[in-house]
mmCIF file of C-alpha atoms in Angstrom:
data_model
loop_
_atom_site.group_PDB
_atom_site.id
_atom_site.type_symbol
_atom_site.label_atom_id
_atom_site.label_comp_id
_atom_site.label_asym_id
_atom_site.label_seq_id
_atom_site.Cartn_x
_atom_site.Cartn_y
_atom_site.Cartn_z
ATOM 1 C CA PRO A 217 2.240 51.012 55.371
ATOM 2 C CA LYS A 218 3.988 54.151 57.420
ATOM 3 C CA GLY A 219 2.025 57.131 56.717
ATOM 4 C CA VAL A 220 -0.765 56.452 55.256
ATOM 5 C CA SER A 221 -4.111 55.208 56.381
ATOM 6 C CA ILE A 222 -7.031 53.435 54.529
ATOM 7 C CA LYS A 223 -10.595 53.406 55.612
ATOM 8 C CA GLY A 224 -13.597 51.861 54.152
ATOM 9 C CA GLY A 225 -13.724 48.044 53.090
ATOM 10 C CA SER A 226 -11.705 45.180 54.282
ATOM 11 C CA ILE A 227 -8.168 44.037 53.445
ATOM 12 C CA THR A 228 -8.809 40.193 52.808
ATOM 13 C CA SER A 229 -7.636 37.288 50.502
ATOM 14 C CA ASP A 230 -11.567 35.995 49.897
ATOM 15 C CA ALA A 231 -13.478 37.838 47.686
ATOM 16 C CA THR A 232 -16.092 35.453 48.717
ATOM 17 C CA CYS A 233 -17.363 35.119 45.290
ATOM 18 C CA GLU A 234 -16.097 34.504 41.632
ATOM 19 C CA PRO A 235 -12.658 36.408 41.070
ATOM 20 C CA VAL A 236 -14.196 37.720 38.003
ATOM 21 C CA PHE A 237 -16.846 39.119 39.082
ATOM 22 C CA CYS A 238 -15.435 40.465 42.475
ATOM 23 C CA GLY A 239 -12.254 41.305 42.345
ATOM 24 C CA THR A 240 -8.817 39.237 43.260
ATOM 25 C CA ASN A 241 -5.041 39.517 44.318
ATOM 26 C CA THR A 242 -3.113 40.735 41.381
ATOM 27 C CA THR A 243 0.645 40.168 42.882
ATOM 28 C CA THR A 244 2.592 37.336 41.975
ATOM 29 C CA GLY A 245 2.832 35.403 44.802
ATOM 30 C CA GLY A 246 0.591 37.463 46.658
ATOM 31 C CA SER A 247 -2.623 36.836 48.403
ATOM 32 C CA MET A 248 -3.958 40.241 50.233
ATOM 33 C CA PHE A 249 -5.922 42.740 48.616
ATOM 34 C CA LEU A 250 -8.465 45.519 49.468
ATOM 35 C CA LEU A 251 -11.935 44.596 48.888
ATOM 36 C CA SER A 252 -14.888 46.844 48.235
ATOM 37 C CA PRO A 253 -17.876 45.376 48.982
ATOM 38 C CA GLY A 254 -20.784 47.390 47.411
ATOM 39 C CA PHE A 255 -23.075 48.908 49.277
ATOM 40 C CA LYS A 256 -22.502 52.393 47.986
ATOM 41 C CA THR A 257 -18.895 51.938 49.775
ATOM 42 C CA THR A 258 -15.909 54.943 49.554
ATOM 43 C CA LEU A 259 -12.416 53.347 50.172
ATOM 44 C CA THR A 260 -9.946 56.232 51.201
ATOM 45 C CA PHE A 261 -6.377 56.425 51.660
ATOM 46 C CA SER A 262 -5.093 59.421 53.761
ATOM 47 C CA PHE A 263 -1.135 60.248 53.412
ATOM 48 C CA ASP A 264 0.255 62.323 56.579
ATOM 49 C CA GLU A 265 2.586 64.127 54.171
ATOM 50 C CA GLY A 266 0.742 64.246 51.050
ATOM 51 C CA ILE A 267 1.772 62.636 47.346
ATOM 52 C CA HIS A 268 2.195 63.752 43.989
ATOM 53 C CA TYR A 269 1.399 60.482 42.499
ATOM 54 C CA PHE A 270 -1.136 56.902 43.210
ATOM 55 C CA GLY A 271 -2.041 54.258 41.000
ATOM 56 C CA ALA A 272 -3.599 50.766 41.339
ATOM 57 C CA TYR A 273 -4.699 47.902 39.828
ATOM 58 C CA PHE A 274 -8.522 47.647 39.991
ATOM 59 C CA SER A 275 -10.647 44.041 39.147
ATOM 60 C CA GLY A 276 -13.866 42.626 39.129
ATOM 61 C CA LEU A 277 -15.187 46.139 37.886
ATOM 62 C CA GLN A 278 -18.840 45.701 36.246
ATOM 63 C CA LEU A 279 -21.107 48.845 37.334
ATOM 64 C CA ALA A 280 -19.804 51.972 35.603
ATOM 65 C CA LYS A 281 -20.379 54.203 38.760
ATOM 66 C CA SER A 282 -16.858 53.964 40.076
ATOM 67 C CA ALA A 283 -14.615 56.751 40.269
ATOM 68 C CA ILE A 284 -11.498 58.216 41.879
ATOM 69 C CA THR A 285 -11.190 61.580 43.590
ATOM 70 C CA PHE A 286 -8.546 63.396 45.121
ATOM 71 C CA SER A 287 -8.184 67.357 46.148
ATOM 72 C CA ASP A 288 -5.611 69.601 45.512
ATOM 73 C CA GLY A 289 -7.010 72.462 46.500
ATOM 74 C CA THR A 290 -9.931 71.786 44.071
ATOM 75 C CA GLN A 291 -12.336 68.504 43.637
ATOM 76 C CA GLN A 292 -10.482 66.432 40.672
ATOM 77 C CA SER A 293 -12.219 63.144 39.322
ATOM 78 C CA ILE A 294 -10.769 60.176 37.508
ATOM 79 C CA THR A 295 -13.611 57.925 36.041
ATOM 80 C CA LEU A 296 -12.754 54.247 36.163
ATOM 81 C CA PRO A 297 -12.173 52.336 32.869
ATOM 82 C CA TYR A 298 -15.066 50.366 32.711
ATOM 83 C CA ALA A 299 -16.023 50.516 28.706
ATOM 84 C CA SER A 300 -12.318 48.731 27.669
ATOM 85 C CA VAL A 301 -12.332 46.354 30.452
ATOM 86 C CA SER A 302 -16.386 44.773 30.038
ATOM 87 C CA GLN A 303 -17.802 42.723 32.850
ATOM 88 C CA GLY A 304 -15.235 40.937 35.349
ATOM 89 C CA GLY A 305 -12.261 43.521 33.857
ATOM 90 C CA LEU A 306 -8.843 44.302 35.413
ATOM 91 C CA ALA A 307 -7.749 47.936 34.843
ATOM 92 C CA PHE A 308 -4.301 49.700 36.259
ATOM 93 C CA VAL A 309 -5.492 53.486 37.115
ATOM 94 C CA GLY A 310 -3.113 55.840 38.036
ATOM 95 C CA PHE A 311 -2.231 59.944 38.076
ATOM 96 C CA GLN A 312 0.299 62.271 38.970
ATOM 97 C CA TYR A 313 -0.113 66.006 39.942
ATOM 98 C CA ASN A 314 2.993 67.829 40.819
ATOM 99 C CA SER A 315 1.489 71.256 41.280
ATOM 100 C CA ALA A 316 0.165 70.390 44.865
ATOM 101 C CA LEU A 317 0.357 67.640 47.354
ATOM 102 C CA ILE A 318 -2.575 65.082 47.733
ATOM 103 C CA LYS A 319 -3.815 64.561 51.060
ATOM 104 C CA SER A 320 -5.854 61.833 50.540
ATOM 105 C CA VAL A 321 -7.665 59.535 47.218
ATOM 106 C CA SER A 322 -11.012 58.165 47.558
ATOM 107 C CA ILE A 323 -12.528 55.192 45.480
ATOM 108 C CA TYR A 324 -16.236 55.292 45.262
ATOM 109 C CA THR A 325 -17.160 52.270 43.535
ATOM 110 C CA GLY A 326 -21.422 52.381 44.267
ATOM 111 C CA SER A 327 -22.790 49.330 44.352
ATOM 112 C CA ASP A 328 -20.055 47.134 42.562
ATOM 113 C CA ILE A 329 -17.591 44.740 44.433
ATOM 114 C CA VAL A 330 -14.287 45.738 43.580
ATOM 115 C CA ALA A 331 -10.605 44.425 44.441
ATOM 116 C CA VAL A 332 -8.020 47.208 44.432
ATOM 117 C CA ASP A 333 -4.438 45.681 44.541
ATOM 118 C CA ASP A 334 -1.121 46.703 44.178
ATOM 119 C CA VAL A 335 -0.998 50.294 45.489
ATOM 120 C CA VAL A 336 1.684 52.624 44.679
ATOM 121 C CA TYR A 337 1.874 56.331 45.815
ATOM 122 C CA GLY A 338 4.829 58.864 46.297
ATOM 123 C CA ARG A 339 6.617 62.185 45.993
ATOM 124 C CA GLY A 340 8.156 63.729 42.965
ATOM 125 C CA PRO A 341 8.430 63.018 39.673
ATOM 126 C CA VAL A 342 7.643 59.655 38.077
ATOM 127 C CA ALA A 343 10.366 57.984 36.475
ATOM 128 C CA ALA A 344 10.130 57.219 32.738
ATOM 129 C CA VAL A 345 10.286 53.668 31.988
ATOM 130 C CA PRO A 346 12.024 52.644 28.426
ATOM 131 C CA GLU A 347 9.639 50.865 26.265
ATOM 132 C CA ALA A 348 10.893 46.981 25.293
ATOM 133 C CA GLY A 349 11.627 47.939 21.914
ATOM 134 C CA THR A 350 14.145 50.780 22.796
ATOM 135 C CA LEU A 351 16.085 48.394 25.177
ATOM 136 C CA GLY A 352 16.168 45.912 22.716
ATOM 137 C CA MET A 353 17.374 48.240 19.819
ATOM 138 C CA MET A 354 20.056 49.014 22.522
ATOM 139 C CA ALA A 355 21.099 45.839 23.050
ATOM 140 C CA LEU A 356 21.622 45.313 19.067
ATOM 141 C CA GLY A 357 23.505 47.974 19.130
ATOM 142 C CA LEU A 358 25.825 47.090 21.691
ATOM 143 C CA LEU A 359 26.008 43.584 19.608
ATOM 144 C CA ALA A 360 26.950 45.490 16.443
ATOM 145 C CA VAL A 361 29.965 47.363 18.602
ATOM 146 C CA ALA A 362 30.802 44.308 19.941
ATOM 147 C CA GLY A 363 31.188 42.488 16.938
ATOM 148 C CA ALA A 364 33.456 45.239 14.908
ATOM 149 C CA ALA A 365 35.508 45.476 17.976
ATOM 150 C CA ARG A 366 36.075 41.693 17.551
ATOM 151 C CA ARG A 367 37.053 41.676 14.008
ATOM 152 C CA ARG A 368 39.414 44.663 14.582
ATOM 153 C CA LEU A 369 41.423 42.459 16.761
ATOM 154 C CA GLY A 370 41.063 39.290 15.361
#
């Protein structure tokens, strides 16, 4: 993509082993993903103009040695959630930091083979996404108003 460079790993459609252990594509209808082959690999995303938020799907998680680091003037670190996904798991990990622009994000995968897909990043605040229940309640409210209006007219 324009304004971003990626160092480490390879963009591929083949993890060379079972997807549950080595990761896979997570995009519906997609086939490509970034593969970290293990061997103490670090994947680095560098951004020309800096970003405020970053997130991605990580699949094939097995060995609890991976972490995401970024610098906003001081080094920050986020550990990938191995405990909640067990062996060969899938997790979306993301963060937002509005105090300063982040110029690079590094992902150290240790000796784990991990696939990274559906990466999102950008500037500015992340828009809030309404909960499904909120949308359902709003739809019921609109139906009630429409029903009341129909009774008055009919």
